mmCIF file of C-alpha atoms in Angstrom:
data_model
loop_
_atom_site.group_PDB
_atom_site.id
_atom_site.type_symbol
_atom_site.label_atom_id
_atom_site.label_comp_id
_atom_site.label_asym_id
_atom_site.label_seq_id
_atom_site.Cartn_x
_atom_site.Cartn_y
_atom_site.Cartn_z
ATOM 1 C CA UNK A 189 17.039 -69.298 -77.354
ATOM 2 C CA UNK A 190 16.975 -66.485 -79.432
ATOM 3 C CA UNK A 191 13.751 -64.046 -80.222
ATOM 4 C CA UNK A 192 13.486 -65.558 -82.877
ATOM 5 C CA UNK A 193 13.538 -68.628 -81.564
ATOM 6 C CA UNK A 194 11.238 -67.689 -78.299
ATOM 7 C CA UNK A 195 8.721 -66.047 -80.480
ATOM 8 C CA UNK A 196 8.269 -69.320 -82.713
ATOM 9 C CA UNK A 197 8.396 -71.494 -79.611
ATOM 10 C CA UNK A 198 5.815 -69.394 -77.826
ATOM 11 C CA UNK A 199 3.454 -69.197 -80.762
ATOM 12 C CA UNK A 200 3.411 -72.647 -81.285
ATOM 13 C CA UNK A 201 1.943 -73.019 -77.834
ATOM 14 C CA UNK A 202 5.181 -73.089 -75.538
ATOM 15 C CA UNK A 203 4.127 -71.332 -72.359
ATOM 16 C CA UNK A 204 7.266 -70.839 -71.080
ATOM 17 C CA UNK A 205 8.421 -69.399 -74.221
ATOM 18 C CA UNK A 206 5.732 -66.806 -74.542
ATOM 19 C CA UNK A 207 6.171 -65.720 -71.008
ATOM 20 C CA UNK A 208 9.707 -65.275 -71.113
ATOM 21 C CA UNK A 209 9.862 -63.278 -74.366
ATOM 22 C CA UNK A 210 6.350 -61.134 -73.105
ATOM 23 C CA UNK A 211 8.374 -60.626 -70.297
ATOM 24 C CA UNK A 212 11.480 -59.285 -72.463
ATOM 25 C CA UNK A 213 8.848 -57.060 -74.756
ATOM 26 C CA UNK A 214 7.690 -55.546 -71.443
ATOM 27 C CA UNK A 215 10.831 -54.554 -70.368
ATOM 28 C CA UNK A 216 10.948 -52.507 -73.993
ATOM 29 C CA UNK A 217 7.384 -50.837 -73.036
ATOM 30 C CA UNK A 218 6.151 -52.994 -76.191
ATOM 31 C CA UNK A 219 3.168 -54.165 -74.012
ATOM 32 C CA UNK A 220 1.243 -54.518 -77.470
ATOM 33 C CA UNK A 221 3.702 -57.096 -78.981
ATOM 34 C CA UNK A 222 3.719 -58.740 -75.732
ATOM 35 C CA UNK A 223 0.087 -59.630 -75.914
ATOM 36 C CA UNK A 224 -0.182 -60.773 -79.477
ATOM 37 C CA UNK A 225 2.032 -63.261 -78.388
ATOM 38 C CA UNK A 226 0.540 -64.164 -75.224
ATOM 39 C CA UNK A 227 -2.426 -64.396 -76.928
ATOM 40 C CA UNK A 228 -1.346 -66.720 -79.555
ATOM 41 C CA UNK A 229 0.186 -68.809 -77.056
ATOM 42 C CA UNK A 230 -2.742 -69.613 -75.538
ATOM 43 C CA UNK A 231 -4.941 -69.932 -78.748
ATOM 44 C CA UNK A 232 -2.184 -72.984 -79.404
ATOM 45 C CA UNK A 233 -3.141 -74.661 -76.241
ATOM 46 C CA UNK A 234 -0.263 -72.900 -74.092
ATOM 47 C CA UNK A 235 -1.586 -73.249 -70.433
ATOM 48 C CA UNK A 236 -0.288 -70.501 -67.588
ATOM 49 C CA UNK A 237 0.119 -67.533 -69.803
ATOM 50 C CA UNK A 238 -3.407 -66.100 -68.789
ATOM 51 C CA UNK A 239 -2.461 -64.106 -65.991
ATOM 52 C CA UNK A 240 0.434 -62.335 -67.688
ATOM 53 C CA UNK A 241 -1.570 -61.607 -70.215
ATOM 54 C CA UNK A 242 -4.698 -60.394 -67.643
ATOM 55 C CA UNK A 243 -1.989 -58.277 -65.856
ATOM 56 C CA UNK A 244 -0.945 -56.272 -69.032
ATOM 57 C CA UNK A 245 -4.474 -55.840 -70.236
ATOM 58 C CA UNK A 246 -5.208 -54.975 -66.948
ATOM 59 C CA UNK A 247 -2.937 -51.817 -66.905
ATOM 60 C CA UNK A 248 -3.605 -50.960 -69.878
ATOM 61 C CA UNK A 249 -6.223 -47.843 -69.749
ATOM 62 C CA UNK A 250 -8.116 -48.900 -72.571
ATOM 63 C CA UNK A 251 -11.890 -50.105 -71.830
ATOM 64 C CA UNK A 252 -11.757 -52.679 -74.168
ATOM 65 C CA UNK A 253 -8.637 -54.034 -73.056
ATOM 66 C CA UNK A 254 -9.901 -53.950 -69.479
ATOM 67 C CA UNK A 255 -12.792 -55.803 -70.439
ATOM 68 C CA UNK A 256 -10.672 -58.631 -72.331
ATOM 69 C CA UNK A 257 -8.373 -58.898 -69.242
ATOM 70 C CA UNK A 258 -11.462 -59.793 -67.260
ATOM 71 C CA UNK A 259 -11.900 -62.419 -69.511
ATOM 72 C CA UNK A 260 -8.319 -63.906 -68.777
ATOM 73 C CA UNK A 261 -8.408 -63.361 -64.873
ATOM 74 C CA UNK A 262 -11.106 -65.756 -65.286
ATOM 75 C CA UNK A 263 -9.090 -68.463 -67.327
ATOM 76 C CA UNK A 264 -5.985 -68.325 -64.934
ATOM 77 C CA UNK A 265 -8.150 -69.020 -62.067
ATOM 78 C CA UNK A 266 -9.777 -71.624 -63.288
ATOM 79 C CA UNK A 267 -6.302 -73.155 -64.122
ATOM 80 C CA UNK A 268 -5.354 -72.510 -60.534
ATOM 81 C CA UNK A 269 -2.077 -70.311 -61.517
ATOM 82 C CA UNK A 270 -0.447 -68.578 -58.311
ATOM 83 C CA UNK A 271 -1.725 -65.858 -57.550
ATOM 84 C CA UNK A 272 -4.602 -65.165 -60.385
ATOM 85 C CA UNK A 273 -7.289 -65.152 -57.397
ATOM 86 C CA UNK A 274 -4.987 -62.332 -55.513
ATOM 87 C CA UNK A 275 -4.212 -60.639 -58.675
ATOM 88 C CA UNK A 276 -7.897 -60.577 -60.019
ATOM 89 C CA UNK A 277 -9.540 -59.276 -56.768
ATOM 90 C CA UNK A 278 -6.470 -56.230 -56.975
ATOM 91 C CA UNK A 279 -7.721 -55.619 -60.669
ATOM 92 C CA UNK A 280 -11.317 -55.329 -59.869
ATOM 93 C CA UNK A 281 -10.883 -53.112 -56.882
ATOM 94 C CA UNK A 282 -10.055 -50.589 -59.401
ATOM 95 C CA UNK A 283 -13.324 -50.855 -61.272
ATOM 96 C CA UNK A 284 -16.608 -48.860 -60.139
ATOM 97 C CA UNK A 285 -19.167 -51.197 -58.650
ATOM 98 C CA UNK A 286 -17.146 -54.136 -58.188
ATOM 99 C CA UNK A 287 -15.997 -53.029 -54.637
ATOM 100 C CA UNK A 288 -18.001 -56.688 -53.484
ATOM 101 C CA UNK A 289 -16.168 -59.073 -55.748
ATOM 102 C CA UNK A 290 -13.157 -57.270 -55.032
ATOM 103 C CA UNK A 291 -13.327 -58.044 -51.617
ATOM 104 C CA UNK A 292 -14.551 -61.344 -51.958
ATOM 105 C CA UNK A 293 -11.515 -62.511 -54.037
ATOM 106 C CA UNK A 294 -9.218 -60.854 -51.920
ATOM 107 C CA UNK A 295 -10.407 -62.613 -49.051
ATOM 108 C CA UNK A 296 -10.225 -65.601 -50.576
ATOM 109 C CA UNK A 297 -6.734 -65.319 -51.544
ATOM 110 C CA UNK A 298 -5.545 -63.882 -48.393
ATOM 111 C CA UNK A 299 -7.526 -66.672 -46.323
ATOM 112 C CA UNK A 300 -5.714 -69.127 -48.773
ATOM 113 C CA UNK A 301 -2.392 -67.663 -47.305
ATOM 114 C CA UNK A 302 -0.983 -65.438 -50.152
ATOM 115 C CA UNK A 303 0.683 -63.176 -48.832
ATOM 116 C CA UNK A 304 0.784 -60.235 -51.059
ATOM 117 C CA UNK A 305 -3.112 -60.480 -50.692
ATOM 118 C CA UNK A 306 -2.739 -59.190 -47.418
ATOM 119 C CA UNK A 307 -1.583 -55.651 -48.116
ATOM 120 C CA UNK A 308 -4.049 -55.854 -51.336
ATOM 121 C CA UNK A 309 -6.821 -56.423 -49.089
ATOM 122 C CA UNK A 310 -6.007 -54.236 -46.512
ATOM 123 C CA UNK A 311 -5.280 -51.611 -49.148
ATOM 124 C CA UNK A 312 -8.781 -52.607 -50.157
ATOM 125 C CA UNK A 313 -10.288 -51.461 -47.077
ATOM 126 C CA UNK A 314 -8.355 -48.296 -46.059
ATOM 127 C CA UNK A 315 -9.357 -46.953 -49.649
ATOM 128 C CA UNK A 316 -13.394 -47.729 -48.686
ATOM 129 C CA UNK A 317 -12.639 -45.893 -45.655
ATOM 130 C CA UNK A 318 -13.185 -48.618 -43.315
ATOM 131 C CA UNK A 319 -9.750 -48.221 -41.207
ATOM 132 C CA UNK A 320 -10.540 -50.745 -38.359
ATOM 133 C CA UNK A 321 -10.893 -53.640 -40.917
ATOM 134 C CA UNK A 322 -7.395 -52.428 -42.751
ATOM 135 C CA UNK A 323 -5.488 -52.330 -39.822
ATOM 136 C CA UNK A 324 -5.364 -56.491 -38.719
ATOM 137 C CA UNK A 325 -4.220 -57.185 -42.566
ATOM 138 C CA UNK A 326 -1.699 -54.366 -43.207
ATOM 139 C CA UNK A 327 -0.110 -55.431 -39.782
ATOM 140 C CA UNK A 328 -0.507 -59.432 -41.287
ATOM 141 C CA UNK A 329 1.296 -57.711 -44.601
ATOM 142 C CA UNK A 330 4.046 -56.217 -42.772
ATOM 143 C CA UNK A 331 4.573 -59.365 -40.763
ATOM 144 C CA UNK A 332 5.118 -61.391 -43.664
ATOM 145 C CA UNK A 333 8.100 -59.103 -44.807
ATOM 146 C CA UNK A 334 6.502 -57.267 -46.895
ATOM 147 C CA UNK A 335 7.890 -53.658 -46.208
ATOM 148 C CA UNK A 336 6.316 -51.782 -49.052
ATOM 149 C CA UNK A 337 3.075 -51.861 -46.828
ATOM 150 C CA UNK A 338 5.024 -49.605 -44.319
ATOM 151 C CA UNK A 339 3.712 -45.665 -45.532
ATOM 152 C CA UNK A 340 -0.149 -47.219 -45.919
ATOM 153 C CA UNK A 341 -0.073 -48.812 -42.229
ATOM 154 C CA UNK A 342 1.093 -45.634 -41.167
ATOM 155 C CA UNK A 343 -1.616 -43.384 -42.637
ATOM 156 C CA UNK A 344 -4.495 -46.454 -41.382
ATOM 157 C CA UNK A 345 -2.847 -45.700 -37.667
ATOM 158 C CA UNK A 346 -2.970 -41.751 -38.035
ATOM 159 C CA UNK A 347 -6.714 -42.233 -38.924
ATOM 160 C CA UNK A 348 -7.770 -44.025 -36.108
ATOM 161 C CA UNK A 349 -5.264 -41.597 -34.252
ATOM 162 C CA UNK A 350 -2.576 -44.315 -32.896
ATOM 163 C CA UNK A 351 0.029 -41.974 -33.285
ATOM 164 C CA UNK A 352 2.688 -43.794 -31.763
ATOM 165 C CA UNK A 353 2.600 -47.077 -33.330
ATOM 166 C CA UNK A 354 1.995 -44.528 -36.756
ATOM 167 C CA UNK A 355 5.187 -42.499 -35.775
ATOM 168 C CA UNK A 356 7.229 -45.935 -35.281
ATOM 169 C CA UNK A 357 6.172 -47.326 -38.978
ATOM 170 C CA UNK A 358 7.014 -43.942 -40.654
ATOM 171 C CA UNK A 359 10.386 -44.178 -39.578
ATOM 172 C CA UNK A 360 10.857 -47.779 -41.164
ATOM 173 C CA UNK A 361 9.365 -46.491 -44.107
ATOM 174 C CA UNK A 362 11.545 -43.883 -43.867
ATOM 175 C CA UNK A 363 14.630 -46.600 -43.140
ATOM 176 C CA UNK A 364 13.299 -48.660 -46.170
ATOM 177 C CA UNK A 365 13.221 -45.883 -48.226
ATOM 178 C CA UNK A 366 9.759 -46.884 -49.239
ATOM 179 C CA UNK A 367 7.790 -44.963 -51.781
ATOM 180 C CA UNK A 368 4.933 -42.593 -50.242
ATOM 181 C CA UNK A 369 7.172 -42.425 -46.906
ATOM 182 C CA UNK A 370 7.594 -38.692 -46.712
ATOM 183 C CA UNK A 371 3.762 -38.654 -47.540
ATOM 184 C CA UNK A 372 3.028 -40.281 -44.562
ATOM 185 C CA UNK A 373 5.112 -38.333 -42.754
ATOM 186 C CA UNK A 374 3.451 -35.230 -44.054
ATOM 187 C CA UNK A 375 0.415 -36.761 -43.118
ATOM 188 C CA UNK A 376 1.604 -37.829 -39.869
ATOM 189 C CA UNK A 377 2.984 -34.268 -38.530
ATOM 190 C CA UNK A 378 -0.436 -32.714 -39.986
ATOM 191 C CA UNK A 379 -2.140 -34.389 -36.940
ATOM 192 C CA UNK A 380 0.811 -34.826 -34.168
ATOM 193 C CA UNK A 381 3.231 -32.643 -35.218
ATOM 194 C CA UNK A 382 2.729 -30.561 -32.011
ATOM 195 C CA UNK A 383 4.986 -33.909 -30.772
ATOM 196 C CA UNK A 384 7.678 -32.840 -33.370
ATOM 197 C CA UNK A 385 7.780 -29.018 -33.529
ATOM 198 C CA UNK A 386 11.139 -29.365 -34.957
ATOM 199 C CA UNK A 387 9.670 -31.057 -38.694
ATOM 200 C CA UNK A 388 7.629 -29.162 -40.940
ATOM 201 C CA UNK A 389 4.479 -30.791 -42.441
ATOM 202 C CA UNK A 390 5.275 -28.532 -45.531
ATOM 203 C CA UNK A 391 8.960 -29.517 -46.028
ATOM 204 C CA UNK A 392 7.194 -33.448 -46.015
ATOM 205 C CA UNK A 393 5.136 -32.740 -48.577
ATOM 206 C CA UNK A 394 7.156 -30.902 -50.802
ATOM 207 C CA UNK A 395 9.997 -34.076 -50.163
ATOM 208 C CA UNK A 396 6.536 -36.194 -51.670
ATOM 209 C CA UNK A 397 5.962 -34.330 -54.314
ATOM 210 C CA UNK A 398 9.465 -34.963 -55.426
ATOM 211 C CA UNK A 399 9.313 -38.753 -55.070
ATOM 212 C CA UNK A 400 5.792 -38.870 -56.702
ATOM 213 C CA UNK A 401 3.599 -36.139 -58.170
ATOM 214 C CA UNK A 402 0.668 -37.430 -57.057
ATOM 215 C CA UNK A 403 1.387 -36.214 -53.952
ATOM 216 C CA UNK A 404 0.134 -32.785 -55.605
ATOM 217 C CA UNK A 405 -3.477 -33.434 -54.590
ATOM 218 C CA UNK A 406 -2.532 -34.287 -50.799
ATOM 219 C CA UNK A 407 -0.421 -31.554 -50.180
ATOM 220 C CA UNK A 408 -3.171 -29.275 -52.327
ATOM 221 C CA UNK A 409 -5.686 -30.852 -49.920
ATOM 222 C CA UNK A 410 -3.024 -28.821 -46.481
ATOM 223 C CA UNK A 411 -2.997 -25.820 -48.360
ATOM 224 C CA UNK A 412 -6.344 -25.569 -48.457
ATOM 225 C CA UNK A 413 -7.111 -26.107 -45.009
ATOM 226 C CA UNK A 414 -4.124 -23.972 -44.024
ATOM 227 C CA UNK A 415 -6.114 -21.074 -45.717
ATOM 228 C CA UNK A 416 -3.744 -20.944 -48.538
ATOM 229 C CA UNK A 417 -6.072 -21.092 -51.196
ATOM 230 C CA UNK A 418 -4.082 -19.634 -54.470
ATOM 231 C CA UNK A 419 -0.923 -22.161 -53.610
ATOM 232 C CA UNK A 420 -3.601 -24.900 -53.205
ATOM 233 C CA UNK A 421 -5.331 -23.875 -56.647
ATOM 234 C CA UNK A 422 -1.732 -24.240 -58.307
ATOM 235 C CA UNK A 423 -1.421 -27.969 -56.132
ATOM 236 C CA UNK A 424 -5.234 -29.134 -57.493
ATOM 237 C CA UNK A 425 -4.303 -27.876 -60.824
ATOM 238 C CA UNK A 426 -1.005 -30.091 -60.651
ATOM 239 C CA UNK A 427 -2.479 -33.128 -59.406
ATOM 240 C CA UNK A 428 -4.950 -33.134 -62.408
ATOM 241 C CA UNK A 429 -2.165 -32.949 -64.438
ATOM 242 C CA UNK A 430 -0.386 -36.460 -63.147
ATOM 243 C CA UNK A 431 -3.875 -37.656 -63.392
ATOM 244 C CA UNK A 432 -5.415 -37.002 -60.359
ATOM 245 C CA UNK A 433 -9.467 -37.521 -60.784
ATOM 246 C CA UNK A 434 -10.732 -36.251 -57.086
ATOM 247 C CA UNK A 435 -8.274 -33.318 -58.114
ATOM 248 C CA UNK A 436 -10.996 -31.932 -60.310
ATOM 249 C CA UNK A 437 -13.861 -31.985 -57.717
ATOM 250 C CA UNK A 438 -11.510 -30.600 -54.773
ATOM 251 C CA UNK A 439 -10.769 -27.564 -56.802
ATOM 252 C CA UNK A 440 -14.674 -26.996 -57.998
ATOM 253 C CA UNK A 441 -15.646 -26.444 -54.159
ATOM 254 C CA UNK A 442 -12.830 -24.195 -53.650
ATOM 255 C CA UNK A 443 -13.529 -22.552 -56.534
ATOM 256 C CA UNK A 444 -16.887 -22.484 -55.341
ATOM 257 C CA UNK A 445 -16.331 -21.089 -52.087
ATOM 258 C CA UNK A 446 -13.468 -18.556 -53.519
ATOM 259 C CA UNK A 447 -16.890 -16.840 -54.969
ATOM 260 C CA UNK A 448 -15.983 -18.334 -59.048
ATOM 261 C CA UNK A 449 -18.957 -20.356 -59.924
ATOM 262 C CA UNK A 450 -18.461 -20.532 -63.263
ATOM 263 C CA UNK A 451 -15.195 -21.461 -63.310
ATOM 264 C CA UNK A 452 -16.124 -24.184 -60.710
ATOM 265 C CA UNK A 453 -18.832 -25.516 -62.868
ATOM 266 C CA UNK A 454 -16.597 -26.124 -65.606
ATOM 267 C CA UNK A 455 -14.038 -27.715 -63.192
ATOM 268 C CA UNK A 456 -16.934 -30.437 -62.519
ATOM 269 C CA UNK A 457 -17.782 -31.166 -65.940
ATOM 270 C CA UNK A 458 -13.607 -31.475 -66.334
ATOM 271 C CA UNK A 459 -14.129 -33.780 -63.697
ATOM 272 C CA UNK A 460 -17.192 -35.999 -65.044
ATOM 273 C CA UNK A 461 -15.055 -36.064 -68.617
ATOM 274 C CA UNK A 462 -12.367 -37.487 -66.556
ATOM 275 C CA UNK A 463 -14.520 -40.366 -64.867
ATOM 276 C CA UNK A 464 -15.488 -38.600 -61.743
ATOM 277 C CA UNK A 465 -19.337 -39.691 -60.909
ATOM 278 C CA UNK A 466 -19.167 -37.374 -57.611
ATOM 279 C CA UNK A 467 -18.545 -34.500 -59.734
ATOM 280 C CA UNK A 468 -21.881 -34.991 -61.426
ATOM 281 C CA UNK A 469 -23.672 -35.559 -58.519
ATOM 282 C CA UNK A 470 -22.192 -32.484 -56.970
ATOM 283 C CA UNK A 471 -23.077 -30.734 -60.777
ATOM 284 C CA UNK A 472 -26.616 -31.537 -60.507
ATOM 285 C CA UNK A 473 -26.820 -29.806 -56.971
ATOM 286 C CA UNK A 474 -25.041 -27.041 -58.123
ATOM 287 C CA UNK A 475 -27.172 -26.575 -61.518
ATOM 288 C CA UNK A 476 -30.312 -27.090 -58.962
ATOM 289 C CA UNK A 477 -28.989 -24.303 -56.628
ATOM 290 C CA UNK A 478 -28.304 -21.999 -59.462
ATOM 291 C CA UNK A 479 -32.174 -22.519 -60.228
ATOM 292 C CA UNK A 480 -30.920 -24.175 -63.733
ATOM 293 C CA UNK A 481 -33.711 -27.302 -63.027
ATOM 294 C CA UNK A 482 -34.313 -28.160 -66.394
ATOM 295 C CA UNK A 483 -30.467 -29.070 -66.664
ATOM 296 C CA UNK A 484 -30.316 -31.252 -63.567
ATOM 297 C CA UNK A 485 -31.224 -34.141 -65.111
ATOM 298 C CA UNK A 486 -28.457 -34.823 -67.427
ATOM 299 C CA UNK A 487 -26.064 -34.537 -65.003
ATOM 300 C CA UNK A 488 -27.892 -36.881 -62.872
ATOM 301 C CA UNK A 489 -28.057 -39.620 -65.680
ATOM 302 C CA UNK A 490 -23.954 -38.748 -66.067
ATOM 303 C CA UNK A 491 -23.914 -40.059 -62.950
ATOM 304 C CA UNK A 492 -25.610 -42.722 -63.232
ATOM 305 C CA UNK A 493 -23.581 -43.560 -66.345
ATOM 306 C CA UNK A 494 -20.212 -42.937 -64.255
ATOM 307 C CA UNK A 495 -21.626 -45.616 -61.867
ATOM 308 C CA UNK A 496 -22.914 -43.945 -59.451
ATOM 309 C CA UNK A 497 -24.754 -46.438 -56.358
ATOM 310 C CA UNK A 498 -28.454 -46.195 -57.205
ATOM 311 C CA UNK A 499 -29.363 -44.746 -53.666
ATOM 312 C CA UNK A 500 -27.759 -41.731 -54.358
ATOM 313 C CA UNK A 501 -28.984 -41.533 -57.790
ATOM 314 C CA UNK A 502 -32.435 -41.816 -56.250
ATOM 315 C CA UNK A 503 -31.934 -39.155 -54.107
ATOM 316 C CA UNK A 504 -30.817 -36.932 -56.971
ATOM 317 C CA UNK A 505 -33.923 -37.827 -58.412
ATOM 318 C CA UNK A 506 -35.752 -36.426 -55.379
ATOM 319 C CA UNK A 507 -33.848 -33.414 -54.906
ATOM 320 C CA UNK A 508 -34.998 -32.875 -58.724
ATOM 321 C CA UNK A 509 -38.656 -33.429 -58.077
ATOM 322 C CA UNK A 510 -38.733 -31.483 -55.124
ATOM 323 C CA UNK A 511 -37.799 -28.202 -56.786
ATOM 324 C CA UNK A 512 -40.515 -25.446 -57.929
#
């Protein structure tokens, strides 16, 4: 058929017609058009167009949007489409305070044998931290061919210090050519490279930022450590640029400890406009150090508004009242 043809099809309720000329919009970057017809689709009666149209909304970076796409995560998994319970839990682990549903739909899916719920879900963990509980579904993830996984189960493995197995899965992510493969290498020589003096940490890094330039904040995060603090205040200031959140509150302590409080200060608040509800809690203890109390307690209700867990905000609250 032609557009013409898809687009009259697909507003008159023709699911596969709507998908296949969203799909075709995509492709153009006209993600807008796309969902006006997705979303006329289904307010004919088309059935199985809710999870495209979740997955644009999704990505989207408007609230609103966001908010909507919720809506339509909902609809496809309650019409049982493939994937919507895999795809929904991966959408939500994005969000603050959802971190339990996340995981809860991501289990679900996984337990129901998707596959790509696997690496989601172990993704899931390694980004809470909790490296033990990655590990089993990364390896799951990379047993079910999906080599994409490769650079993540490499940087789980360096964390709980397996460096062989970590070494062996960097090199097939090297093989594979997988994206964030010379950042795990980086990552990897950082802690064992005394078992490779012949590759440089540095040259891996720079070979990431190359490939992707959010590798900025990682390599910014060496520097530092390294004692090369003006190259690492050029990395932090990069990473912010390719949107890099952390970036902002990383570059407030070092401008902190570089003796530029000021400038660190208005690094936080950078980093609270951006999203950041650690660089408000780290704000208010600054602003309470600085023996500015009466300003503490905006920044603590920023992050509170940033979503911020409520323990922590309570603490704030008695760091606040505990000041003369």
């Amino acid at each position: 058929m032609t557009r013409n043809q898809l687009r009259k099809a697909a507003v008159s309720g023709d699911s596969k017609a709507g998908l296949e000329l969203a799909e075709t919009l995509v492709d153009e970057h006209k993600e807008e058009e796309a969902v006006e017809v997705l979303r006329s689709c289904a307010a004919a009666g088309g059935k199985g167009v809710a999870l495209a149209l979740a997955d644009i909304l999704g990505v989207s970076g408007d609230e609103e949007y966001e908010k909507e796409a919720e809506t339509w995560y909902r609809t496809a998994v309650d019409e049982g489409i493939p994937g919507a319970v895999n795809d929904y839990g991966s959408f939500l682990s994005l969000l603050d305070n959802r971190s339990e549903d996340a995981e809860r739909l991501l289990l679900q899916a996984a337990q129901s044998g998707d596959t790509l719920a696997y690496g989601n879900l172990g993704r899931f963990y390694q980004e809470e931290g909790q490296h033990n509980k990655a590990l089993p579904w990364l390896r799951k993830s990379l047993a079910a061919g999906h080599t994409a996984i490769l650079p993540f189960l490499a940087q789980v493995e360096i964390e709980l210090g397996d460096g062989e197995a970590a070494w062996k899965h960097v090199q097939e992510a090297m093989e594979h050519d997988e994206e964030d493969a010379s950042l795990a290498c980086a990552q990897y020589l950082v802690k064992f490279g005394d078992r490779h003096p012949q590759l440089s940490a540095e040259e891996m890094f720079r070979h990431a930022i190359d490939a992707d330039g959010e590798a900025h904040f990682h390599f910014a995060n060496w520097l530092r450590t390294e004692g090369r603090f003006d190259e690492a205040e050029s990395q932090y200031k990069m990473a912010i640029q390719y949107g890099e959140v952390n970036a902002h509150l990383n570059l407030a302590n070092l401008l902190e400890d570089l003796g530029r409080p000021l400038e660190a200060q208005a690094e936080l608040r950078a980093g609270i406009e951006a999203g950041d509800a650690w660089a408000a809690v780290n704000l208010a203890h600054t602003l309470a150090e600085a023996g500015r109390r009466n300003d503490v307690p905006a920044a603590i209700r920023q992050a509170e508004q940033l979503g911020c867990s409520q323990e922590e905000i309570m603490n704030l609250w008695t760091m606040y009242h505990s000041l003369l």
